[in-house]
JSON list of C-alpha atoms in Angstrom, two decimals:
[
{"chain": "A", "resi": 1, "resn": "MET", "atom": "CA", "xyz": [0.00, 0.00, 0.00]},
{"chain": "A", "resi": 2, "resn": "ASP", "atom": "CA", "xyz": [1.32, 3.44, -0.96]},
{"chain": "A", "resi": 3, "resn": "THR", "atom": "CA", "xyz": [0.05, 6.59, 0.72]},
{"chain": "A", "resi": 4, "resn": "ILE", "atom": "CA", "xyz": [0.82, 10.07, -0.59]},
{"chain": "A", "resi": 5, "resn": "SER", "atom": "CA", "xyz": [-0.13, 13.14, 1.44]},
{"chain": "A", "resi": 6, "resn": "THR", "atom": "CA", "xyz": [-0.04, 16.81, 0.57]},
{"chain": "A", "resi": 7, "resn": "ASP", "atom": "CA", "xyz": [-1.42, 19.80, 2.42]},
{"chain": "A", "resi": 8, "resn": "LYS", "atom": "CA", "xyz": [-4.71, 19.45, 0.53]},
{"chain": "A", "resi": 9, "resn": "ASN", "atom": "CA", "xyz": [-5.02, 15.76, -0.29]},
{"chain": "A", "resi": 10, "resn": "LYS", "atom": "CA", "xyz": [-4.38, 12.29, 0.99]},
{"chain": "A", "resi": 11, "resn": "ILE", "atom": "CA", "xyz": [-4.12, 9.55, -1.62]},
{"chain": "A", "resi": 12, "resn": "THR", "atom": "CA", "xyz": [-3.95, 5.85, -0.82]},
{"chain": "A", "resi": 13, "resn": "VAL", "atom": "CA", "xyz": [-3.27, 3.37, -3.63]},
{"chain": "A", "resi": 14, "resn": "VAL", "atom": "CA", "xyz": [-3.17, -0.39, -3.36]},
{"chain": "A", "resi": 15, "resn": "ILE", "atom": "CA", "xyz": [-2.02, -1.41, -6.86]},
{"chain": "A", "resi": 16, "resn": "GLY", "atom": "CA", "xyz": [-4.28, -4.15, -8.16]},
{"chain": "A", "resi": 17, "resn": "HIS", "atom": "CA", "xyz": [-6.88, -3.52, -5.45]},
{"chain": "A", "resi": 18, "resn": "SER", "atom": "CA", "xyz": [-8.09, 0.01, -4.61]},
{"chain": "A", "resi": 19, "resn": "PHE", "atom": "CA", "xyz": [-7.66, 3.80, -4.67]},
{"chain": "A", "resi": 20, "resn": "SER", "atom": "CA", "xyz": [-8.95, 6.35, -2.17]},
{"chain": "A", "resi": 21, "resn": "MET", "atom": "CA", "xyz": [-8.56, 10.09, -2.01]},
{"chain": "A", "resi": 22, "resn": "ALA", "atom": "CA", "xyz": [-9.70, 13.16, -0.10]},
{"chain": "A", "resi": 23, "resn": "GLY", "atom": "CA", "xyz": [-10.02, 16.55, -1.82]},
{"chain": "A", "resi": 24, "resn": "VAL", "atom": "CA", "xyz": [-12.22, 15.42, -4.73]},
{"chain": "A", "resi": 25, "resn": "GLU", "atom": "CA", "xyz": [-14.31, 18.24, -6.17]},
{"chain": "A", "resi": 26, "resn": "ASN", "atom": "CA", "xyz": [-15.93, 16.50, -9.16]},
{"chain": "A", "resi": 27, "resn": "ILE", "atom": "CA", "xyz": [-15.97, 13.20, -11.03]},
{"chain": "A", "resi": 28, "resn": "ARG", "atom": "CA", "xyz": [-15.40, 14.12, -14.69]},
{"chain": "A", "resi": 29, "resn": "GLY", "atom": "CA", "xyz": [-16.10, 10.67, -16.10]},
{"chain": "A", "resi": 30, "resn": "PHE", "atom": "CA", "xyz": [-15.77, 6.98, -15.44]},
{"chain": "A", "resi": 31, "resn": "ASP", "atom": "CA", "xyz": [-16.18, 3.50, -16.82]},
{"chain": "A", "resi": 32, "resn": "GLU", "atom": "CA", "xyz": [-14.69, 0.09, -15.99]},
{"chain": "A", "resi": 33, "resn": "GLY", "atom": "CA", "xyz": [-11.26, 1.16, -17.26]},
{"chain": "A", "resi": 34, "resn": "TYR", "atom": "CA", "xyz": [-10.75, 4.67, -15.90]},
{"chain": "A", "resi": 35, "resn": "VAL", "atom": "CA", "xyz": [-12.01, 7.30, -13.47]},
{"chain": "A", "resi": 36, "resn": "SER", "atom": "CA", "xyz": [-11.21, 10.98, -14.07]},
{"chain": "A", "resi": 37, "resn": "LEU", "atom": "CA", "xyz": [-11.38, 13.30, -11.04]},
{"chain": "A", "resi": 38, "resn": "ASP", "atom": "CA", "xyz": [-11.10, 17.04, -10.51]},
{"chain": "A", "resi": 39, "resn": "THR", "atom": "CA", "xyz": [-9.40, 17.64, -7.19]},
{"chain": "A", "resi": 40, "resn": "SER", "atom": "CA", "xyz": [-8.15, 20.61, -5.20]},
{"chain": "A", "resi": 41, "resn": "SER", "atom": "CA", "xyz": [-4.68, 19.73, -6.55]},
{"chain": "A", "resi": 42, "resn": "GLY", "atom": "CA", "xyz": [-5.69, 19.31, -10.21]},
{"chain": "A", "resi": 43, "resn": "ARG", "atom": "CA", "xyz": [-6.97, 16.54, -12.45]},
{"chain": "A", "resi": 44, "resn": "ILE", "atom": "CA", "xyz": [-6.22, 12.91, -11.53]},
{"chain": "A", "resi": 45, "resn": "SER", "atom": "CA", "xyz": [-6.95, 9.81, -13.62]},
{"chain": "A", "resi": 46, "resn": "VAL", "atom": "CA", "xyz": [-7.14, 6.31, -12.20]},
{"chain": "A", "resi": 47, "resn": "GLU", "atom": "CA", "xyz": [-6.67, 3.52, -14.76]},
{"chain": "A", "resi": 48, "resn": "GLY", "atom": "CA", "xyz": [-7.18, -0.22, -14.55]},
{"chain": "A", "resi": 49, "resn": "SER", "atom": "CA", "xyz": [-9.94, -2.77, -15.09]},
{"chain": "A", "resi": 50, "resn": "ASP", "atom": "CA", "xyz": [-13.17, -3.68, -13.31]},
{"chain": "A", "resi": 51, "resn": "LEU", "atom": "CA", "xyz": [-13.10, -0.29, -11.57]},
{"chain": "A", "resi": 52, "resn": "LYS", "atom": "CA", "xyz": [-16.13, 0.58, -9.44]},
{"chain": "A", "resi": 53, "resn": "ILE", "atom": "CA", "xyz": [-16.77, 3.70, -7.39]},
{"chain": "A", "resi": 54, "resn": "GLU", "atom": "CA", "xyz": [-17.60, 2.07, -4.05]},
{"chain": "A", "resi": 55, "resn": "SER", "atom": "CA", "xyz": [-18.24, 5.27, -2.13]},
{"chain": "A", "resi": 56, "resn": "LEU", "atom": "CA", "xyz": [-18.34, 9.00, -2.73]},
{"chain": "A", "resi": 57, "resn": "SER", "atom": "CA", "xyz": [-18.90, 11.67, -0.13]},
{"chain": "A", "resi": 58, "resn": "LYS", "atom": "CA", "xyz": [-19.46, 14.93, -1.94]},
{"chain": "A", "resi": 59, "resn": "ASP", "atom": "CA", "xyz": [-19.61, 16.87, 1.35]},
{"chain": "A", "resi": 60, "resn": "ALA", "atom": "CA", "xyz": [-16.26, 15.52, 2.57]},
{"chain": "A", "resi": 61, "resn": "GLY", "atom": "CA", "xyz": [-14.74, 15.27, -0.94]},
{"chain": "A", "resi": 62, "resn": "CYS", "atom": "CA", "xyz": [-13.72, 11.63, -0.49]},
{"chain": "A", "resi": 63, "resn": "VAL", "atom": "CA", "xyz": [-13.87, 8.82, -3.04]},
{"chain": "A", "resi": 64, "resn": "PHE", "atom": "CA", "xyz": [-13.08, 5.10, -2.76]},
{"chain": "A", "resi": 65, "resn": "ILE", "atom": "CA", "xyz": [-12.56, 3.07, -5.94]},
{"chain": "A", "resi": 66, "resn": "ARG", "atom": "CA", "xyz": [-12.21, -0.70, -5.94]},
{"chain": "A", "resi": 67, "resn": "GLY", "atom": "CA", "xyz": [-10.88, -2.80, -8.80]},
{"chain": "A", "resi": 68, "resn": "ASN", "atom": "CA", "xyz": [-7.70, -3.75, -10.57]},
{"chain": "A", "resi": 69, "resn": "VAL", "atom": "CA", "xyz": [-5.89, -0.40, -10.28]},
{"chain": "A", "resi": 70, "resn": "SER", "atom": "CA", "xyz": [-2.91, -0.33, -12.63]},
{"chain": "A", "resi": 71, "resn": "GLY", "atom": "CA", "xyz": [-1.97, 3.35, -12.52]},
{"chain": "A", "resi": 72, "resn": "VAL", "atom": "CA", "xyz": [-2.70, 6.80, -11.17]},
{"chain": "A", "resi": 73, "resn": "PHE", "atom": "CA", "xyz": [-1.86, 9.83, -13.31]},
{"chain": "A", "resi": 74, "resn": "ILE", "atom": "CA", "xyz": [-1.74, 13.49, -12.33]},
{"chain": "A", "resi": 75, "resn": "ALA", "atom": "CA", "xyz": [-2.36, 15.91, -15.20]},
{"chain": "A", "resi": 76, "resn": "ALA", "atom": "CA", "xyz": [0.08, 18.74, -15.75]},
{"chain": "A", "resi": 77, "resn": "GLU", "atom": "CA", "xyz": [-1.27, 22.03, -14.48]},
{"chain": "A", "resi": 78, "resn": "GLU", "atom": "CA", "xyz": [-2.76, 24.09, -17.30]},
{"chain": "A", "resi": 79, "resn": "LYS", "atom": "CA", "xyz": [-1.69, 27.70, -17.53]},
{"chain": "A", "resi": 80, "resn": "LYS", "atom": "CA", "xyz": [-4.64, 30.03, -17.24]},
{"chain": "A", "resi": 81, "resn": "ARG", "atom": "CA", "xyz": [-4.50, 32.59, -20.01]},
{"chain": "A", "resi": 82, "resn": "GLY", "atom": "CA", "xyz": [-6.59, 35.67, -20.57]},
{"chain": "A", "resi": 83, "resn": "PHE", "atom": "CA", "xyz": [-8.39, 36.64, -23.75]},
{"chain": "A", "resi": 84, "resn": "PHE", "atom": "CA", "xyz": [-5.29, 37.98, -25.55]},
{"chain": "A", "resi": 85, "resn": "GLY", "atom": "CA", "xyz": [-3.20, 35.03, -24.44]},
{"chain": "A", "resi": 86, "resn": "LYS", "atom": "CA", "xyz": [-5.65, 32.71, -26.17]},
{"chain": "A", "resi": 87, "resn": "ILE", "atom": "CA", "xyz": [-5.56, 34.75, -29.36]},
{"chain": "A", "resi": 88, "resn": "PHE", "atom": "CA", "xyz": [-1.79, 35.40, -29.51]},
{"chain": "A", "resi": 89, "resn": "GLY", "atom": "CA", "xyz": [-0.52, 32.53, -27.37]}
]
């Protein structure tokens, strides 16, 4: 079991078994092979097979996913650009 903690989040991963995390703001999408989460630290994707969201507490921002977890990926932080940055960037 691997546990990663930051000031905002606590992530626990048991490769091949489960994933849990605090600091979840939104579930972007999911199926048996992936779960995409918006968190207070950015976007996180959980990949594997037979994934099921066992519990979700929207008030506490906690999620528990069970299944054959093969990887957890943290998306690079996107730079927020203003109107002119989008046009000329």
